[in-house]
């Protein structure tokens, strides 16, 4: 049974940055759904490359059959670990239903780490990110924020109903955000 922490928040809220620090210090394995999709997009012979690129540019969400299989394969390849940080997933109802169907009996969701951050700050961070992403531009970001507000935030509200959400405000410095994230993991592991 894989232990899983979902990490959600608007684009640019710091999910990847914080997950990298958790992986380094708290023995969780960071799986970014976005990174896995970008790798699949580039994979020689992938039948999904064009589809993935179109969704990424459009800020829309790739069908869960593709994303969830990439996540499950990555978990299987990681062997026996303390747990997984599943970054940027589930991002919509299709993701959630697909996860429940494919991962039933295989994964236990400990909690959802929600990095909340005002959208203008998020957009500024993405525009200054400098990683050459095809979706770090005004047009894609507008659509990504729309997707977050209308499709992803309802998923956070779904988990909130079960008391699984741990919100950390992430407009502060990385160190301040991370200090509070460590407290969340410490409280959960008590
Ligand atoms: N607390 C912070 N303060 C200032 N800059 C930050 C903070 N956290 C992350 N950043 C910077 O903001 C940018 C976006 O961070 P990151 O890639 O971690 O966000 P994300 O939530 O994974 O975004 P996306 O959903 O687009 O992948 C990066 O350039 C990162 O260095
Ligand atoms: N569950 C997911 C996660 C990501 N994607 C696509 C669409 C996102 O805008 C893009 C980038 O994700 P990020 O690196 O910003 O977390 O990847 C998706 O379709 N489904
Ligand atoms: Mg990210």
PDB file of C-alpha atoms and ligand atoms in Angstrom:
ATOM      1  CA  UNK A   1       0.000   0.000   0.000  1.00  0.00           C
ATOM      2  CA  UNK A   2       1.553   3.299  -1.073  1.00  0.00           C
ATOM      3  CA  UNK A   3       1.354   6.194   1.416  1.00  0.00           C
ATOM      4  CA  UNK A   4       0.420   9.321  -0.536  1.00  0.00           C
ATOM      5  CA  UNK A   5       0.265  13.032   0.184  1.00  0.00           C
ATOM      6  CA  UNK A   6      -1.464  15.025  -2.540  1.00  0.00           C
ATOM      7  CA  UNK A   7       0.089  18.473  -3.047  1.00  0.00           C
ATOM      8  CA  UNK A   8      -2.265  21.011  -4.584  1.00  0.00           C
ATOM      9  CA  UNK A   9      -2.357  24.758  -5.141  1.00  0.00           C
ATOM     10  CA  UNK A  10      -2.537  27.287  -7.959  1.00  0.00           C
ATOM     11  CA  UNK A  11       0.158  27.342 -10.659  1.00  0.00           C
ATOM     12  CA  UNK A  12       3.256  28.985  -9.192  1.00  0.00           C
ATOM     13  CA  UNK A  13       2.204  28.461  -5.562  1.00  0.00           C
ATOM     14  CA  UNK A  14       5.459  26.592  -4.911  1.00  0.00           C
ATOM     15  CA  UNK A  15       4.403  22.926  -5.075  1.00  0.00           C
ATOM     16  CA  UNK A  16       7.556  21.746  -6.855  1.00  0.00           C
ATOM     17  CA  UNK A  17       9.859  23.889  -4.720  1.00  0.00           C
ATOM     18  CA  UNK A  18       8.405  22.691  -1.417  1.00  0.00           C
ATOM     19  CA  UNK A  19       8.157  19.060  -2.578  1.00  0.00           C
ATOM     20  CA  UNK A  20      11.861  19.087  -3.449  1.00  0.00           C
ATOM     21  CA  UNK A  21      12.689  20.216   0.112  1.00  0.00           C
ATOM     22  CA  UNK A  22      10.380  17.604   1.644  1.00  0.00           C
ATOM     23  CA  UNK A  23      11.978  14.891  -0.505  1.00  0.00           C
ATOM     24  CA  UNK A  24      15.439  16.026   0.566  1.00  0.00           C
ATOM     25  CA  UNK A  25      14.691  16.104   4.293  1.00  0.00           C
ATOM     26  CA  UNK A  26      11.674  13.952   5.107  1.00  0.00           C
ATOM     27  CA  UNK A  27      12.219  10.790   3.004  1.00  0.00           C
ATOM     28  CA  UNK A  28       9.205  11.191   0.756  1.00  0.00           C
ATOM     29  CA  UNK A  29       9.519  10.645  -2.990  1.00  0.00           C
ATOM     30  CA  UNK A  30       8.345  13.606  -5.086  1.00  0.00           C
ATOM     31  CA  UNK A  31       6.241  12.727  -8.118  1.00  0.00           C
ATOM     32  CA  UNK A  32       5.161  15.775 -10.121  1.00  0.00           C
ATOM     33  CA  UNK A  33       2.301  14.887 -12.444  1.00  0.00           C
ATOM     34  CA  UNK A  34       3.305  17.806 -14.656  1.00  0.00           C
ATOM     35  CA  UNK A  35       6.921  16.651 -14.857  1.00  0.00           C
ATOM     36  CA  UNK A  36       5.842  13.082 -15.660  1.00  0.00           C
ATOM     37  CA  UNK A  37       3.598  14.383 -18.440  1.00  0.00           C
ATOM     38  CA  UNK A  38       6.354  16.587 -19.853  1.00  0.00           C
ATOM     39  CA  UNK A  39       8.702  13.596 -19.870  1.00  0.00           C
ATOM     40  CA  UNK A  40       6.084  11.467 -21.643  1.00  0.00           C
ATOM     41  CA  UNK A  41       5.562  14.296 -24.143  1.00  0.00           C
ATOM     42  CA  UNK A  42       9.264  14.046 -25.040  1.00  0.00           C
ATOM     43  CA  UNK A  43       9.502  10.240 -24.964  1.00  0.00           C
ATOM     44  CA  UNK A  44      10.514   8.742 -28.280  1.00  0.00           C
ATOM     45  CA  UNK A  45       7.547   6.893 -29.752  1.00  0.00           C
ATOM     46  CA  UNK A  46       4.986   8.198 -27.247  1.00  0.00           C
ATOM     47  CA  UNK A  47       1.496   8.090 -28.732  1.00  0.00           C
ATOM     48  CA  UNK A  48       0.395  10.847 -26.352  1.00  0.00           C
ATOM     49  CA  UNK A  49       3.020  13.548 -27.036  1.00  0.00           C
ATOM     50  CA  UNK A  50       0.872  15.871 -29.128  1.00  0.00           C
ATOM     51  CA  UNK A  51      -2.181  15.419 -26.901  1.00  0.00           C
ATOM     52  CA  UNK A  52      -0.173  16.238 -23.789  1.00  0.00           C
ATOM     53  CA  UNK A  53       1.409  19.319 -25.367  1.00  0.00           C
ATOM     54  CA  UNK A  54      -1.963  20.625 -26.470  1.00  0.00           C
ATOM     55  CA  UNK A  55      -3.385  20.310 -22.938  1.00  0.00           C
ATOM     56  CA  UNK A  56      -0.302  21.883 -21.380  1.00  0.00           C
ATOM     57  CA  UNK A  57      -0.377  24.903 -23.694  1.00  0.00           C
ATOM     58  CA  UNK A  58      -4.131  25.197 -23.220  1.00  0.00           C
ATOM     59  CA  UNK A  59      -3.925  24.874 -19.434  1.00  0.00           C
ATOM     60  CA  UNK A  60      -6.458  22.050 -19.600  1.00  0.00           C
ATOM     61  CA  UNK A  61      -6.185  18.621 -17.950  1.00  0.00           C
ATOM     62  CA  UNK A  62      -4.917  15.456 -19.670  1.00  0.00           C
ATOM     63  CA  UNK A  63      -7.222  12.408 -19.430  1.00  0.00           C
ATOM     64  CA  UNK A  64      -6.582  10.606 -16.137  1.00  0.00           C
ATOM     65  CA  UNK A  65      -5.868   7.249 -17.828  1.00  0.00           C
ATOM     66  CA  UNK A  66      -2.582   8.723 -19.073  1.00  0.00           C
ATOM     67  CA  UNK A  67      -1.586  10.632 -15.941  1.00  0.00           C
ATOM     68  CA  UNK A  68      -2.573   8.021 -13.364  1.00  0.00           C
ATOM     69  CA  UNK A  69      -0.680   5.285 -15.210  1.00  0.00           C
ATOM     70  CA  UNK A  70       2.437   7.468 -15.280  1.00  0.00           C
ATOM     71  CA  UNK A  71       2.058   8.018 -11.530  1.00  0.00           C
ATOM     72  CA  UNK A  72       1.457   4.334 -10.729  1.00  0.00           C
ATOM     73  CA  UNK A  73       4.415   3.235 -12.864  1.00  0.00           C
ATOM     74  CA  UNK A  74       6.640   5.780 -11.094  1.00  0.00           C
ATOM     75  CA  UNK A  75       5.503   4.507  -7.696  1.00  0.00           C
ATOM     76  CA  UNK A  76       6.162   0.892  -8.687  1.00  0.00           C
ATOM     77  CA  UNK A  77       9.610   1.865  -9.941  1.00  0.00           C
ATOM     78  CA  UNK A  78      10.446   3.582  -6.635  1.00  0.00           C
ATOM     79  CA  UNK A  79      10.255   0.404  -4.581  1.00  0.00           C
ATOM     80  CA  UNK A  80       9.573   0.448  -0.846  1.00  0.00           C
ATOM     81  CA  UNK A  81       9.590   4.070   0.320  1.00  0.00           C
ATOM     82  CA  UNK A  82       8.073   6.010   3.247  1.00  0.00           C
ATOM     83  CA  UNK A  83       5.575   7.774   1.005  1.00  0.00           C
ATOM     84  CA  UNK A  84       4.955   9.767  -2.155  1.00  0.00           C
ATOM     85  CA  UNK A  85       4.315  13.451  -2.652  1.00  0.00           C
ATOM     86  CA  UNK A  86       1.902  13.467  -5.606  1.00  0.00           C
ATOM     87  CA  UNK A  87       2.339  17.024  -6.843  1.00  0.00           C
ATOM     88  CA  UNK A  88      -0.378  18.611  -8.986  1.00  0.00           C
ATOM     89  CA  UNK A  89      -2.819  15.728  -8.781  1.00  0.00           C
ATOM     90  CA  UNK A  90      -5.825  15.223  -8.620  1.00  0.00           C
ATOM     91  CA  UNK A  91      -6.503  18.390 -10.591  1.00  0.00           C
ATOM     92  CA  UNK A  92     -10.153  17.755 -11.555  1.00  0.00           C
ATOM     93  CA  UNK A  93     -13.085  15.343 -11.084  1.00  0.00           C
ATOM     94  CA  UNK A  94     -11.812  13.056 -13.878  1.00  0.00           C
ATOM     95  CA  UNK A  95      -8.458  12.799 -12.071  1.00  0.00           C
ATOM     96  CA  UNK A  96     -10.181  12.050  -8.760  1.00  0.00           C
ATOM     97  CA  UNK A  97     -12.521   9.398 -10.139  1.00  0.00           C
ATOM     98  CA  UNK A  98      -9.734   7.830 -12.187  1.00  0.00           C
ATOM     99  CA  UNK A  99      -7.457   7.678  -9.128  1.00  0.00           C
ATOM    100  CA  UNK A 100     -10.191   6.112  -6.993  1.00  0.00           C
ATOM    101  CA  UNK A 101     -10.816   3.493  -9.680  1.00  0.00           C
ATOM    102  CA  UNK A 102      -7.198   2.674 -10.582  1.00  0.00           C
ATOM    103  CA  UNK A 103      -5.584   2.987  -7.136  1.00  0.00           C
ATOM    104  CA  UNK A 104      -8.261   1.397  -4.937  1.00  0.00           C
ATOM    105  CA  UNK A 105      -6.486  -0.902  -2.459  1.00  0.00           C
ATOM    106  CA  UNK A 106      -3.074   0.261  -3.683  1.00  0.00           C
ATOM    107  CA  UNK A 107      -2.701   3.705  -2.115  1.00  0.00           C
ATOM    108  CA  UNK A 108      -3.670   5.459   1.115  1.00  0.00           C
ATOM    109  CA  UNK A 109      -4.025   9.232   1.060  1.00  0.00           C
ATOM    110  CA  UNK A 110      -2.596  10.588   4.341  1.00  0.00           C
ATOM    111  CA  UNK A 111      -3.627  14.191   3.717  1.00  0.00           C
ATOM    112  CA  UNK A 112      -3.731  16.918   1.099  1.00  0.00           C
ATOM    113  CA  UNK A 113      -1.110  19.674   1.388  1.00  0.00           C
ATOM    114  CA  UNK A 114      -2.753  22.799   0.000  1.00  0.00           C
ATOM    115  CA  UNK A 115      -0.362  25.662  -0.793  1.00  0.00           C
ATOM    116  CA  UNK A 116      -2.596  28.702  -1.033  1.00  0.00           C
ATOM    117  CA  UNK A 117      -1.255  31.837  -2.678  1.00  0.00           C
ATOM    118  CA  UNK A 118      -2.783  34.976  -4.238  1.00  0.00           C
ATOM    119  CA  UNK A 119      -3.016  34.528  -8.014  1.00  0.00           C
ATOM    120  CA  UNK A 120      -1.100  37.724  -8.949  1.00  0.00           C
ATOM    121  CA  UNK A 121       1.905  36.462  -6.973  1.00  0.00           C
ATOM    122  CA  UNK A 122       1.598  33.050  -8.618  1.00  0.00           C
ATOM    123  CA  UNK A 123       1.502  34.540 -12.098  1.00  0.00           C
ATOM    124  CA  UNK A 124       4.545  36.730 -11.417  1.00  0.00           C
ATOM    125  CA  UNK A 125       6.466  33.711 -10.161  1.00  0.00           C
ATOM    126  CA  UNK A 126       5.622  31.660 -13.253  1.00  0.00           C
ATOM    127  CA  UNK A 127       6.539  34.499 -15.631  1.00  0.00           C
ATOM    128  CA  UNK A 128       9.896  34.817 -13.842  1.00  0.00           C
ATOM    129  CA  UNK A 129      10.475  31.075 -13.499  1.00  0.00           C
ATOM    130  CA  UNK A 130      12.945  30.886 -16.396  1.00  0.00           C
ATOM    131  CA  UNK A 131      12.587  27.142 -16.993  1.00  0.00           C
ATOM    132  CA  UNK A 132      11.504  27.536 -20.628  1.00  0.00           C
ATOM    133  CA  UNK A 133       8.103  25.977 -20.045  1.00  0.00           C
ATOM    134  CA  UNK A 134       5.667  26.276 -22.954  1.00  0.00           C
ATOM    135  CA  UNK A 135       2.894  27.250 -20.507  1.00  0.00           C
ATOM    136  CA  UNK A 136       4.676  30.050 -18.623  1.00  0.00           C
ATOM    137  CA  UNK A 137       3.142  32.827 -20.718  1.00  0.00           C
ATOM    138  CA  UNK A 138       0.234  35.211 -20.134  1.00  0.00           C
ATOM    139  CA  UNK A 139      -2.174  33.342 -22.408  1.00  0.00           C
ATOM    140  CA  UNK A 140      -1.556  29.859 -20.947  1.00  0.00           C
ATOM    141  CA  UNK A 141      -1.445  31.184 -17.390  1.00  0.00           C
ATOM    142  CA  UNK A 142      -4.870  32.793 -17.792  1.00  0.00           C
ATOM    143  CA  UNK A 143      -6.266  29.396 -18.797  1.00  0.00           C
ATOM    144  CA  UNK A 144      -4.351  27.530 -16.081  1.00  0.00           C
ATOM    145  CA  UNK A 145      -5.743  29.830 -13.406  1.00  0.00           C
ATOM    146  CA  UNK A 146      -9.241  29.365 -14.844  1.00  0.00           C
ATOM    147  CA  UNK A 147      -8.768  25.584 -14.695  1.00  0.00           C
ATOM    148  CA  UNK A 148      -7.494  25.833 -11.125  1.00  0.00           C
ATOM    149  CA  UNK A 149     -10.409  27.995  -9.969  1.00  0.00           C
ATOM    150  CA  UNK A 150     -13.161  26.000 -11.657  1.00  0.00           C
ATOM    151  CA  UNK A 151     -11.820  22.434 -11.636  1.00  0.00           C
ATOM    152  CA  UNK A 152      -9.071  22.016  -9.047  1.00  0.00           C
ATOM    153  CA  UNK A 153     -10.322  24.126  -6.146  1.00  0.00           C
ATOM    154  CA  UNK A 154     -13.524  22.023  -5.981  1.00  0.00           C
ATOM    155  CA  UNK A 155     -11.288  18.972  -5.482  1.00  0.00           C
ATOM    156  CA  UNK A 156      -9.629  20.697  -2.512  1.00  0.00           C
ATOM    157  CA  UNK A 157     -13.117  21.449  -1.141  1.00  0.00           C
ATOM    158  CA  UNK A 158     -14.011  17.765  -1.612  1.00  0.00           C
ATOM    159  CA  UNK A 159     -11.093  16.670   0.586  1.00  0.00           C
ATOM    160  CA  UNK A 160     -11.831  19.456   3.068  1.00  0.00           C
ATOM    161  CA  UNK A 161     -15.179  17.784   3.756  1.00  0.00           C
ATOM    162  CA  UNK A 162     -13.245  14.748   5.030  1.00  0.00           C
ATOM    163  CA  UNK A 163     -10.909  16.904   7.130  1.00  0.00           C
ATOM    164  CA  UNK A 164      -7.925  15.876   5.004  1.00  0.00           C
ATOM    165  CA  UNK A 165      -6.725  19.319   3.895  1.00  0.00           C
ATOM    166  CA  UNK A 166      -3.670  20.980   5.500  1.00  0.00           C
ATOM    167  CA  UNK A 167      -3.428  24.554   4.206  1.00  0.00           C
ATOM    168  CA  UNK A 168      -0.138  26.452   4.267  1.00  0.00           C
ATOM    169  CA  UNK A 169      -0.081  30.035   2.997  1.00  0.00           C
ATOM    170  CA  UNK A 170       2.736  30.157   0.454  1.00  0.00           C
ATOM    171  CA  UNK A 171       3.074  33.851  -0.443  1.00  0.00           C
ATOM    172  CA  UNK A 172       5.803  34.039   2.230  1.00  0.00           C
ATOM    173  CA  UNK A 173       9.478  33.124   1.811  1.00  0.00           C
ATOM    174  CA  UNK A 174      10.369  29.539   0.927  1.00  0.00           C
ATOM    175  CA  UNK A 175      11.917  29.037   4.370  1.00  0.00           C
ATOM    176  CA  UNK A 176       8.812  30.304   6.169  1.00  0.00           C
ATOM    177  CA  UNK A 177       6.511  28.148   4.057  1.00  0.00           C
ATOM    178  CA  UNK A 178       8.717  25.096   4.483  1.00  0.00           C
ATOM    179  CA  UNK A 179       8.903  25.556   8.271  1.00  0.00           C
ATOM    180  CA  UNK A 180       5.109  25.345   8.452  1.00  0.00           C
ATOM    181  CA  UNK A 181       5.031  22.386   6.051  1.00  0.00           C
ATOM    182  CA  UNK A 182       7.429  20.470   8.322  1.00  0.00           C
ATOM    183  CA  UNK A 183       5.036  21.089  11.227  1.00  0.00           C
ATOM    184  CA  UNK A 184       2.189  19.610   9.158  1.00  0.00           C
ATOM    185  CA  UNK A 185       4.180  16.422   8.512  1.00  0.00           C
ATOM    186  CA  UNK A 186       5.277  16.205  12.152  1.00  0.00           C
ATOM    187  CA  UNK A 187       1.685  16.543  13.358  1.00  0.00           C
ATOM    188  CA  UNK A 188       0.500  13.916  10.887  1.00  0.00           C
ATOM    189  CA  UNK A 189       3.191  11.446  11.928  1.00  0.00           C
ATOM    190  CA  UNK A 190       2.399  11.687  15.640  1.00  0.00           C
TER     191      UNK A 190
HETATM  192  N1  LIG B   1       7.828  30.953  -1.346  1.00  0.00           N
HETATM  193  C1  LIG B   1       8.322  31.404  -2.516  1.00  0.00           C
HETATM  194  N2  LIG B   1       8.738  32.677  -2.617  1.00  0.00           N
HETATM  195  C2  LIG B   1       9.245  33.148  -3.779  1.00  0.00           C
HETATM  196  N3  LIG B   1       9.376  32.404  -4.927  1.00  0.00           N
HETATM  197  C3  LIG B   1       8.955  31.115  -4.857  1.00  0.00           C
HETATM  198  C4  LIG B   1       8.411  30.542  -3.674  1.00  0.00           C
HETATM  199  N4  LIG B   1       8.113  29.232  -3.931  1.00  0.00           N
HETATM  200  C5  LIG B   1       8.440  29.011  -5.223  1.00  0.00           C
HETATM  201  N5  LIG B   1       8.970  30.127  -5.781  1.00  0.00           N
HETATM  202  C6  LIG B   1       9.434  30.296  -7.165  1.00  0.00           C
HETATM  203  O1  LIG B   1       8.248  30.438  -7.938  1.00  0.00           O
HETATM  204  C7  LIG B   1       8.344  29.672  -9.155  1.00  0.00           C
HETATM  205  C8  LIG B   1       7.246  28.618  -9.156  1.00  0.00           C
HETATM  206  O2  LIG B   1       7.514  27.683  -8.127  1.00  0.00           O
HETATM  207  P1  LIG B   1       7.145  26.131  -8.353  1.00  0.00           P
HETATM  208  O3  LIG B   1       7.631  25.714  -9.714  1.00  0.00           O
HETATM  209  O4  LIG B   1       7.607  25.381  -7.168  1.00  0.00           O
HETATM  210  O5  LIG B   1       5.563  26.244  -8.365  1.00  0.00           O
HETATM  211  P2  LIG B   1       4.472  25.138  -8.734  1.00  0.00           P
HETATM  212  O6  LIG B   1       3.353  25.280  -7.778  1.00  0.00           O
HETATM  213  O7  LIG B   1       5.126  23.783  -8.859  1.00  0.00           O
HETATM  214  O8  LIG B   1       4.053  25.655 -10.178  1.00  0.00           O
HETATM  215  P3  LIG B   1       3.359  24.817 -11.387  1.00  0.00           P
HETATM  216  O9  LIG B   1       2.034  24.357 -10.883  1.00  0.00           O
HETATM  217  O10 LIG B   1       3.312  25.831 -12.476  1.00  0.00           O
HETATM  218  O11 LIG B   1       4.305  23.663 -11.686  1.00  0.00           O
HETATM  219  C9  LIG B   1       9.748  29.083  -9.178  1.00  0.00           C
HETATM  220  O12 LIG B   1      10.592  29.946  -9.935  1.00  0.00           O
HETATM  221  C10 LIG B   1      10.152  29.089  -7.710  1.00  0.00           C
HETATM  222  O13 LIG B   1      11.580  29.227  -7.566  1.00  0.00           O
HETATM  223  N1  LIG B   2      -2.899  16.090 -12.942  1.00  0.00           N
HETATM  224  C1  LIG B   2      -2.376  16.831 -13.939  1.00  0.00           C
HETATM  225  C2  LIG B   2      -1.242  17.650 -13.712  1.00  0.00           C
HETATM  226  C3  LIG B   2      -0.764  18.409 -14.751  1.00  0.00           C
HETATM  227  N2  LIG B   2      -1.376  18.338 -15.965  1.00  0.00           N
HETATM  228  C4  LIG B   2      -0.886  19.169 -17.098  1.00  0.00           C
HETATM  229  C5  LIG B   2      -1.714  20.438 -17.190  1.00  0.00           C
HETATM  230  C6  LIG B   2      -0.909  21.378 -16.348  1.00  0.00           C
HETATM  231  O1  LIG B   2      -1.181  22.739 -16.604  1.00  0.00           O
HETATM  232  C7  LIG B   2       0.486  20.999 -16.783  1.00  0.00           C
HETATM  233  C8  LIG B   2       1.569  21.455 -15.891  1.00  0.00           C
HETATM  234  O2  LIG B   2       1.377  20.945 -14.588  1.00  0.00           O
HETATM  235  P1  LIG B   2       2.312  21.583 -13.418  1.00  0.00           P
HETATM  236  O3  LIG B   2       3.739  21.242 -13.747  1.00  0.00           O
HETATM  237  O4  LIG B   2       2.050  23.068 -13.516  1.00  0.00           O
HETATM  238  O5  LIG B   2       1.823  20.970 -12.132  1.00  0.00           O
HETATM  239  O6  LIG B   2       0.453  19.570 -16.860  1.00  0.00           O
HETATM  240  C9  LIG B   2      -2.489  17.531 -16.176  1.00  0.00           C
HETATM  241  O7  LIG B   2      -3.043  17.505 -17.307  1.00  0.00           O
HETATM  242  N3  LIG B   2      -2.965  16.781 -15.159  1.00  0.00           N
HETATM  243 MG1  LIG B   3       5.223  22.414 -10.397  1.00  0.00          MG
END
